[in-house]
Amino acid sequence: MIGIVYGKSGTGKSEWVFHEMNKAASKHRVFLLVPDREAVMAESRAAALPNAGNIDVLTFGRLCNYLFRTYGGLCVDYIGKGAKKLIMRNVMRAIAPMLKEYGASAESLGIYEKMAALRTVFYQDQIFPRDLDKTSMALGVETPLGAKLSDLALIFAAFDAEVSSRWEDPDGMLSRAEKLLSEHDFFAGSVVFVDSFTSFSAQQMEILAHIMHGANDVFITLPYLPEERNEASVRFLAGTDDRLRRTAERAGVREADSIVLRGAKRYESEELAFLATEISAQTTVSAVWEAEPQDITLVRAANVFAEAEAAALDICRAVRGGLRYRDIAVVVRDPASYEGILDAVFRKYEIPYFLSSRKEISEKPFVKLIFSAFSVTERGFRGEDVISYIKTGFSGISTEDVSLFENYIIKWHLRGKLFTSDEPWNMHPRGYGFSFSEEDYGILSRLAEMKMTVIEPLKSFFAANRTAKNVRERATLLFDFLSGLSVSEKLTAKAEEAKARGDMALAMETVQLWNVFCETLDQLVVSSGETEATAQEFSQMLMMLFLETDIGKIPTSVDEVLISSAAQTLTGGHKYVYLIGAAEGVFPQKVSEDGLFSEHEKTALATMGVELSDRLERRVSEELYFFYRAATMPSKRLYVSFSHYSLSGAEQRESVGVKRICKLFPSLAVRDFELSAPIDLVESRVASFEHATSFSGNLGRALREYYENHPEYAEKFKYMQMPLGAEKTTLSSENAKILFPGKLTTSYTRLEKFIKCRFAYFCEYELKLRDDSPASFGAVDIGSFMHGVLEKTVRWIAEGSEGDIAEGVKCIAGEYLEAIFHRDVEKLPKRLQHLFAYLCKSAEIFARRMKEEFEESSFRPCDFELSVSRDGNAIVPMRLVGEDVSVELRGKIDRVDMYEGEGGKLYIRVVDYKTGEKTFDIKNVRLGLDMQMLLYLFSIWENGEKRYHGEIVPAGVLYAGIKPPQVDLAVGENGNEDDISVKSSGLFLKDEAILRAMDPELSGKWIPVKESDLGKDKPNLVGLDAFLSLKEEVSETVLRYAAELKAGKAYARPMTQGGTSPCEYCRMRAICRIR
């Protein structure tokens, strides 16, 4: 006899089953058949029954195992999912020439997964190659559907033959069990209960047919009411009902009167009991709940992040009210889409949770290590592949070294032979134009060690892969490569670290990885060991296996919130259920055609007796049912939320399920999370910290007082109160004293950086933030090149060296380039060679001008690259002492020119080479700018007598500028010498004799002063008294800004000069507070 037990969610179907099981077990052997997810809970409940000793809890898998242990067939080797995809790959490639429809796609990686999945569906639906072939013949192999079925028949027949030659297919396990049931009366005299199923495959129906035939009585529960069979949300359940009845009729079993359970027994809430009774009907409303519901909450949030936040806050309030975490379930349609959102928010609110999903092993860093290693060797050591490899954490270098190694790769475009050759890396870590310090040499030494650690194993792996032929050989190489990196030991260490941090879930995942990898490699070798494969094909095959391999998780606590998929049955009797993501098309999920058959083709096959269970109408019904089941799971309270916008920013509306709830509860108000009262947003210490500065009133004051005095948060809160866009930011006095103890010793270049923008100064010089963009020879580097070449060339000329200037410039430029590029000029890219040739022409023009000036001018160079410091034979910096600060500004003067005037006085002029146009303006000095050359001049005026053996008189400062040529010339273009201009600027002593010593004709050729200027009040001509006043003004300005620097003022308030903002070219722009 077969009896079907009907009842909606919460009507007590399972209670009825366990009660009747206990009664039947007093006289008969009893079997309870449940889905896999229900097995543990069902065993626990059955064990508590008085007659538990006569009750067995089975799943279909356990039943197969039971039968195989009883009648034989237990010790077989089952093929894995990944291996099936590999066999499908090998088969399709082998028979591709014979295929009409799928021959062209036999090389496509995506087709193998679809084919393997379809083969499983066919097996479950009891559709075999002979059925496909027969239907193909009936349709005609020349028709599109007939050709498709013909191909599938051929593919699956070859696949089955290949699999059966070495393995048993787990898809056929139920068929093997069904055969044993047909030969043995396993269920004779027993009573069987089937609970918590919503559908059965054709294979499972065959098993049920034998159960119905052999058992005394069979009772099967279905979670719907017969009178509602035409409702969309239960239509697929009605289909299951019809199939069960047909199966019973085929088995020759008498059908007992149906048992229909009514009344919502599960619920402590009358509102939820009413919801469970009425929600499944989608088109009609027989009754409504007029009062405002207290146990149903509907929330609208801006997006999924806000949804997660709203749910977390509500959970915190519920737990604070006495609920246990284990009494709460969060249901979403697709848990994978909420990973990194729900879990992150729950951690912030310190909510223990268990995310019921399986982790794909292909996303793990260990697996990424494998495929990045293959990418490195397959693609010739591309920089981006090496970076991916070292970022996995298994390459043998520390996290800090990974950053350094990555930055160097990016900076110098490293690739190919730059990795694999033995030539040392000697490019500057910061790019072009920097001189090497001891720290820089230390970095190069570290990089050399890293290169050895990282690249040598990859080179060996690359070399070995060049000789390997088949899958077995490549698998052995891969295992040896990973063993050489001590990956197994590193995984164990990482698991221990996770365990020590309290992250038990990660620890359990990590500890499994090596064994899972070894098992996967075994599958690959067993299924395709002798198959010839390139390294790329091998990595693709391995990835196919990894995509079918995941790591199961188990709860790590007895008291935690369950996050589950709506497609899975919830167990455990949760009191509160949070149904999240109930937006249109999300939950219930939008259903569309997929797979290899269209809905039209499935209908055509059905008319010919080939019934596929995966139909569009059924999937729509299932989606509606998933929502209905989730909404009726809680016994005390239901919380439903949806977001107004999707992650892509598209506008969303509430789903059909939400609309149904609103129809049943017309007084149910939608709560807008964005309008929540501030007090409702205060729960955990970590989460509330975010609101401490934004809340006003008593709540804001209380929060601020709490965090200001909390030892863990006080320092964070101090800086949190400073908005990211605040211009005025200052270091604490303690930190300022640590950075600048005692006398401030720095360079004017740094001080001017501070004057132009305090924030940029602290970022670059105190935090030592670096621009890690790729090294390129741009405008700044051209300036450094020209400066270096001009300095050496002018010295060469001044020293009276004989020889062709053009050749001299070329030689000096070559030495400079080899010093910064660390290779011969001839090996540089053609564009750079062409650019340097043009720059050398500019330097040659400048040098000829300098030679001509030296021949006419009475001022003679007496020093080049003169140091202003307290080192050795240097010029001591000028005295800068104030009330609260003393400063020593160091630097280097490009050139010092001297002229001995009347009375043996030594007139000193300092010269600076500038690339581009430089116009000295005395007004800038008062702003703190353009003081460098004056500081140098005043340092010599104040402290130069010892070096130059005479009375020093300031003659002026001269900026000798050369306008850079265009830098984007195409190779082969010569440029125009007329574009190369030499201009000068500066400040000079207003003394005709001294001016004529510089330029005898006062024609404006050598200095920007003409004879006609002598009687005029020119800003670039000042008397000795004015120089003295200027010295005092410069001193006061330096001391003023130095005091601000020592005080730690880090304002993001850039100084605009001449309409040009320093922000335009600032390397700290990306992190600027105001940009």
PDB file of C-alpha atoms in Angstrom, residues 349 682-689:
ATOM      1  CA  TYR A 349      29.076  43.374  13.804  1.00  0.00           C
ATOM      2  CA  VAL A 682      24.447  51.766  16.983  1.00  0.00           C
ATOM      3  CA  GLU A 683      25.208  48.159  17.856  1.00  0.00           C
ATOM      4  CA  SER A 684      28.719  46.725  17.822  1.00  0.00           C
ATOM      5  CA  ARG A 685      31.799  48.647  18.914  1.00  0.00           C
ATOM      6  CA  VAL A 686      33.516  48.191  15.529  1.00  0.00           C
ATOM      7  CA  ALA A 687      30.515  49.179  13.409  1.00  0.00           C
ATOM      8  CA  SER A 688      29.432  52.115  15.563  1.00  0.00           C
ATOM      9  CA  PHE A 689      32.898  53.623  15.294  1.00  0.00           C
TER      10      PHE A 689
END
